[in-house]
Coordinates of C-alpha atoms in Angstrom, one line a residue:
N1243 CA 17.3 43.2 15.8
V1244 CA 15.2 43.0 18.9
N1245 CA 13.6 46.2 17.9
E1246 CA 11.8 44.4 15.2
F1247 CA 9.5 42.4 17.7
G1248 CA 9.8 44.4 20.9
D1249 CA 9.3 42.9 24.4
F1250 CA 7.4 39.6 24.5
V1251 CA 5.7 37.7 27.3
I1252 CA 7.2 34.4 28.6
V1253 CA 5.1 34.1 31.7
R1254 CA 1.3 35.0 31.8
S1255 CA -0.3 36.9 34.7
D1256 CA -1.5 33.8 36.4
G1257 CA 2.1 32.3 36.4
S1258 CA 2.0 30.0 33.6
P1259 CA 4.9 29.9 31.2
V1260 CA 4.1 30.5 27.3
Y1261 CA 5.1 28.1 24.6
N1262 CA 8.5 30.1 23.6
F1263 CA 9.7 29.9 27.2
V1264 CA 8.7 26.3 27.9
V1265 CA 10.1 24.9 24.6
V1266 CA 13.6 26.5 25.3
I1267 CA 13.6 25.0 28.9
D1268 CA 12.6 21.6 27.6
D1269 CA 15.2 21.4 24.6
A1270 CA 17.9 22.7 26.7
L1271 CA 17.4 20.1 29.3
M1272 CA 17.3 17.4 26.8
K1273 CA 20.6 18.8 25.2
I1274 CA 18.8 19.2 21.8
T1275 CA 21.6 20.4 19.2
H1276 CA 19.3 20.8 16.0
V1277 CA 15.8 22.1 15.9
I1278 CA 14.3 21.3 12.6
R1279 CA 10.6 22.4 12.0
G1280 CA 8.1 24.0 9.7
E1281 CA 8.6 27.5 8.4
D1282 CA 5.5 28.6 10.4
H1283 CA 7.7 28.7 13.3
L1284 CA 10.1 31.3 11.8
S1285 CA 8.8 34.1 14.0
N1286 CA 9.3 32.2 17.2
T1287 CA 13.0 31.5 16.4
P1288 CA 14.6 34.8 17.3
K1289 CA 12.7 35.0 20.6
Q1290 CA 13.8 31.6 21.4
I1291 CA 17.4 32.4 20.6
L1292 CA 17.1 35.4 23.1
I1293 CA 15.8 33.2 25.8
Y1294 CA 18.6 30.6 25.3
R1295 CA 21.2 33.4 25.6
A1296 CA 19.6 35.0 28.6
L1297 CA 19.6 31.6 30.6
G1298 CA 23.1 30.8 29.6
F1299 CA 22.1 27.8 27.5
E1300 CA 24.0 26.7 24.5
T1301 CA 21.9 27.8 21.3
P1302 CA 21.0 24.8 18.9
K1303 CA 21.2 25.0 15.2
F1304 CA 17.7 25.9 13.7
A1305 CA 16.4 24.9 10.3
H1306 CA 13.0 25.6 8.8
L1307 CA 11.2 23.6 6.3
P1308 CA 8.7 24.6 3.8
I1309 CA 5.1 23.6 4.8
I1310 CA 3.4 20.7 3.3
L1311 CA 0.2 21.5 1.2
G1312 CA -2.7 19.6 0.1
E1313 CA -3.5 19.1 -3.6
D1314 CA -5.7 22.4 -3.2
R1315 CA -2.6 24.3 -2.1
S1316 CA -3.9 24.9 1.3
K1317 CA -1.9 23.8 4.5
L1318 CA -2.2 19.9 4.7
S1319 CA -4.6 18.9 7.5
K1320 CA -7.1 16.2 8.5
R1321 CA -9.6 17.6 6.0
H1322 CA -7.3 16.3 3.2
G1323 CA -7.7 12.9 4.4
A1324 CA -5.4 10.5 6.5
V1325 CA -2.3 12.4 7.5
S1326 CA -0.9 10.5 10.5
L1327 CA 1.6 7.8 9.9
R1328 CA -0.6 5.3 11.8
A1329 CA -3.4 6.1 9.4
F1330 CA -1.4 5.4 6.5
R1331 CA -0.1 2.2 8.0
D1332 CA -3.6 0.9 8.6
D1333 CA -4.5 1.9 5.0
G1334 CA -1.8 -0.7 3.9
Y1335 CA 1.0 1.6 3.2
V1336 CA 4.4 0.2 3.9
S1337 CA 7.2 2.2 5.9
E1338 CA 9.8 2.2 3.2
A1339 CA 7.4 3.8 0.8
M1340 CA 6.4 6.4 3.3
F1341 CA 9.9 7.1 4.0
N1342 CA 10.6 7.5 0.3
G1343 CA 7.6 9.7 -0.3
L1344 CA 8.0 12.1 2.6
A1345 CA 11.7 12.5 1.5
L1346 CA 10.7 13.8 -1.7
L1347 CA 8.6 16.5 -0.2
G1348 CA 10.8 19.5 -0.9
W1349 CA 14.0 17.3 -1.8
H1350 CA 15.0 15.2 -4.7
P1351 CA 17.8 12.9 -5.1
K1352 CA 20.6 13.6 -7.5
G1353 CA 19.7 10.8 -9.9
D1354 CA 16.5 10.6 -12.1
S1355 CA 14.7 7.8 -10.1
E1356 CA 12.2 8.8 -7.5
V1357 CA 12.5 5.2 -6.0
I1358 CA 15.1 5.5 -3.5
L1359 CA 15.5 3.1 -0.6
P1360 CA 15.7 4.4 3.0
E1361 CA 19.4 3.7 3.4
E1362 CA 20.3 5.6 0.1
I1363 CA 18.3 8.6 1.4
I1364 CA 20.2 8.6 4.4
K1365 CA 23.5 8.6 2.6
E1366 CA 22.6 11.2 0.0
F1367 CA 20.3 13.6 2.1
D1368 CA 21.5 17.0 2.8
I1369 CA 19.3 19.6 4.5
K1370 CA 20.9 22.4 2.4
D1371 CA 19.2 20.6 -0.7
I1372 CA 15.7 21.2 0.4
H1373 CA 13.8 23.6 -1.7
N1374 CA 12.5 26.9 -0.6
A1375 CA 8.8 26.5 -2.1
P1376 CA 6.1 24.6 -0.2
A1377 CA 5.8 20.9 -1.2
V1378 CA 2.5 19.5 -2.4
F1379 CA 1.5 16.1 -0.8
D1380 CA 0.7 14.0 -3.8
R1381 CA -1.2 11.0 -2.6
A1382 CA -1.4 9.3 -6.1
K1383 CA 2.4 9.5 -6.3
L1384 CA 2.6 8.0 -2.7
K1385 CA 0.2 5.1 -3.8
W1386 CA 2.4 4.5 -6.9
L1387 CA 5.5 4.5 -4.9
N1388 CA 3.9 2.0 -2.3
G1389 CA 2.8 -0.3 -5.3
V1390 CA 6.5 -0.2 -6.5
Y1391 CA 7.7 -1.4 -3.1
I1392 CA 5.0 -4.2 -2.8
R1393 CA 5.6 -5.5 -6.4
E1394 CA 9.4 -5.1 -7.0
I1395 CA 11.3 -4.4 -3.8
L1396 CA 10.2 -6.1 -0.5
D1397 CA 11.2 -9.6 0.1
L1398 CA 8.2 -12.1 -0.1
D1399 CA 8.6 -13.4 3.3
D1400 CA 8.7 -9.9 4.8
L1401 CA 5.9 -8.6 2.6
T1402 CA 3.7 -11.7 3.6
S1403 CA 4.5 -11.0 7.4
R1404 CA 3.3 -7.5 7.0
A1405 CA 0.2 -8.7 5.0
V1406 CA -1.1 -11.3 7.8
P1407 CA -3.0 -8.7 9.8
F1408 CA -4.8 -7.5 6.5
F1409 CA -5.8 -11.1 5.6
E1410 CA -7.0 -11.7 9.1
N1411 CA -9.0 -8.4 9.2
C1412 CA -10.8 -9.7 6.2
G1413 CA -11.5 -13.0 7.7
Y1414 CA -9.2 -14.9 5.5
K1415 CA -7.8 -17.6 7.8
A1416 CA -4.7 -19.8 6.7
D1417 CA -1.2 -20.7 7.6
F1418 CA 1.7 -18.4 6.6
D1419 CA 2.8 -20.7 3.7
Y1420 CA -0.7 -20.3 2.2
Y1421 CA -0.7 -16.4 2.6
K1422 CA 2.8 -16.4 1.1
K1423 CA 1.5 -18.4 -2.1
V1424 CA -1.4 -15.7 -2.4
I1425 CA 0.8 -12.8 -1.8
Q1426 CA 3.1 -14.2 -4.6
A1427 CA 0.0 -14.5 -6.9
I1428 CA -1.6 -11.0 -6.3
R1429 CA 1.4 -8.7 -5.4
D1430 CA 1.7 -7.5 -9.1
S1431 CA -1.9 -6.4 -8.9
I1432 CA -2.0 -4.5 -5.6
E1433 CA -0.8 -0.9 -4.7
T1434 CA -1.7 -1.2 -0.8
L1435 CA -2.1 -4.0 1.6
M1436 CA -5.9 -2.9 1.7
D1437 CA -6.3 -4.4 -1.9
I1438 CA -5.8 -7.8 -0.3
E1439 CA -9.5 -8.1 0.6
E1440 CA -10.5 -7.9 -3.0
R1441 CA -7.6 -9.4 -4.8
A1442 CA -7.3 -12.3 -2.6
K1443 CA -10.9 -13.2 -2.4
P1444 CA -10.7 -16.0 -5.0
F1445 CA -8.2 -17.9 -2.9
F1446 CA -10.5 -17.9 0.2
I1447 CA -14.1 -17.7 -0.8
D1448 CA -15.6 -21.0 -2.5
D1449 CA -19.2 -20.2 -2.3
F1450 CA -19.2 -16.9 -4.2
H1451 CA -22.0 -15.1 -6.4
Y1452 CA -21.6 -14.9 -10.0
E1453 CA -21.6 -11.2 -11.4
E1454 CA -24.3 -10.5 -13.8
D1455 CA -21.9 -9.8 -16.8
A1456 CA -20.1 -13.0 -16.0
K1457 CA -23.0 -15.2 -16.1
T1458 CA -23.4 -14.9 -19.8
W1459 CA -20.3 -16.9 -20.4
L1460 CA -21.8 -19.9 -18.9
E1461 CA -25.4 -19.4 -20.0
T1462 CA -24.4 -20.4 -23.6
E1463 CA -24.0 -24.0 -24.7
E1464 CA -20.6 -23.6 -25.7
G1465 CA -19.6 -22.0 -22.4
Y1466 CA -21.1 -24.9 -20.3
N1467 CA -19.6 -27.7 -22.6
V1468 CA -16.1 -26.0 -21.6
I1469 CA -16.6 -26.3 -17.9
Q1470 CA -18.1 -29.8 -18.4
A1471 CA -15.2 -31.0 -20.5
F1472 CA -12.7 -29.3 -17.9
Y1473 CA -14.5 -31.2 -15.0
E1474 CA -14.3 -34.4 -16.9
K1475 CA -10.6 -34.3 -17.3
I1476 CA -10.0 -33.2 -13.7
K1477 CA -12.3 -35.3 -11.6
D1478 CA -10.1 -38.1 -11.1
L1479 CA -7.0 -36.1 -10.2
D1480 CA -5.5 -36.0 -6.7
T1481 CA -3.5 -32.7 -7.3
I1482 CA -3.4 -30.1 -9.9
T1483 CA -0.5 -27.8 -11.0
K1484 CA -0.2 -24.9 -13.5
D1485 CA 1.2 -27.4 -16.2
D1486 CA -1.7 -29.7 -15.5
F1487 CA -4.0 -26.8 -16.3
K1488 CA -2.4 -25.8 -19.3
K1489 CA -2.1 -29.3 -20.6
T1490 CA -5.9 -29.8 -19.8
T1491 CA -7.1 -26.6 -21.5
K1492 CA -4.9 -27.3 -24.6
E1493 CA -6.7 -30.8 -24.8
I1494 CA -9.9 -29.1 -24.6
Q1495 CA -9.1 -26.5 -27.3
K1496 CA -8.4 -29.4 -29.6
E1497 CA -11.5 -31.4 -28.9
L1498 CA -14.0 -28.6 -28.8
K1499 CA -12.2 -26.4 -31.4
I1500 CA -12.5 -23.5 -29.0
K1501 CA -9.6 -20.9 -28.2
G1502 CA -9.0 -17.7 -26.6
K1503 CA -11.6 -16.2 -24.4
N1504 CA -14.3 -18.7 -25.5
L1505 CA -12.2 -21.2 -23.8
F1506 CA -10.7 -19.6 -20.8
M1507 CA -13.5 -17.2 -19.9
P1508 CA -16.0 -20.0 -18.8
I1509 CA -13.4 -21.5 -16.6
R1510 CA -12.6 -18.2 -15.1
V1511 CA -16.2 -17.6 -14.3
A1512 CA -16.8 -20.9 -12.9
L1513 CA -13.9 -20.7 -10.6
T1514 CA -14.1 -17.0 -9.5
G1515 CA -17.7 -15.5 -10.5
K1516 CA -15.9 -12.7 -12.5
T1517 CA -14.6 -12.0 -15.8
S1518 CA -11.2 -10.7 -14.7
G1519 CA -8.8 -11.1 -11.9
V1520 CA -6.0 -13.5 -10.8
D1521 CA -4.1 -15.9 -13.2
I1522 CA -6.4 -18.9 -13.4
A1523 CA -3.4 -21.4 -13.7
T1524 CA -2.0 -20.0 -10.5
L1525 CA -5.2 -19.9 -8.7
V1526 CA -6.0 -23.7 -9.5
E1527 CA -2.6 -24.6 -8.2
V1528 CA -2.8 -22.7 -4.9
I1529 CA -6.4 -23.7 -3.9
G1530 CA -6.0 -27.2 -4.8
I1531 CA -7.8 -29.9 -6.8
D1532 CA -10.6 -30.4 -4.2
R1533 CA -11.6 -26.8 -4.2
V1534 CA -11.3 -26.5 -7.9
K1535 CA -13.7 -29.6 -8.3
H1536 CA -16.1 -28.0 -5.8
R1537 CA -16.3 -24.8 -7.6
I1538 CA -16.9 -26.5 -11.1
E1539 CA -19.5 -28.7 -9.7
K1540 CA -21.3 -25.8 -8.3
A1541 CA -21.2 -24.0 -11.7
L1542 CA -22.4 -27.1 -13.4
E1543 CA -25.3 -27.5 -11.1
Y1544 CA -26.1 -23.6 -11.3
F1545 CA -26.1 -23.2 -15.0
G1546 CA -27.2 -26.9 -15.9

């Protein structure tokens, strides 16, 4: 009903065309068949349909989606943080997780799982199933989804290729095979590729500082004796594997009658400077015997 909005301007007094006129010409010349946009464009649609008809163009099909809200229920904008795909990519989000997360804004697959691969979304998605209510952009859920793709779904080689720029941005230089071993070791503990900087540090930094709460494990005679015994057992080795590490620690356990944290924490602190982090058996195998010896020697000197 044209009486509901009256006459409207399509060209300004200076001769420049307005949005509603320009967008119709643009879409018609590009032979656009479907226009899918936010519900904030609803008021423009009848005007544009009239322009299509007046100019003799075929009118496309229009669909209007609920707007996306921030967690404060206001329209999503830059003040809510990163909102561009490029920004999320630079923050370590993988494309499949973004695809999955965006698809869930106002739509849900028929099954119970919210983890649904892009190709499955394409097969199942129907615009008629989109909800009418505005969708709230949940960053925590997106981060969780991203972690699922990193930990469980992406192929190791593919994930490593995507991780290389993040390694390099941290100054962590190595060949692809080494990066791959590191990713395999840390993928279960990261949610975005930006987490690589902190999680991968033990695999690249040999001359680290000991955290204050970690020092206490090597400031005792018992803790120092553990790393001293560990060094005596590995100093003549040319290589070291997870099995070698497990065998060595079992021998120390029997000899010193120490087990649990009192056995493993001094070794962890000597090798990483921290009381938590990556699996130590994996770490020693990846970094190699020479670097393991260097770190233990450093700890023996520092705490001796």
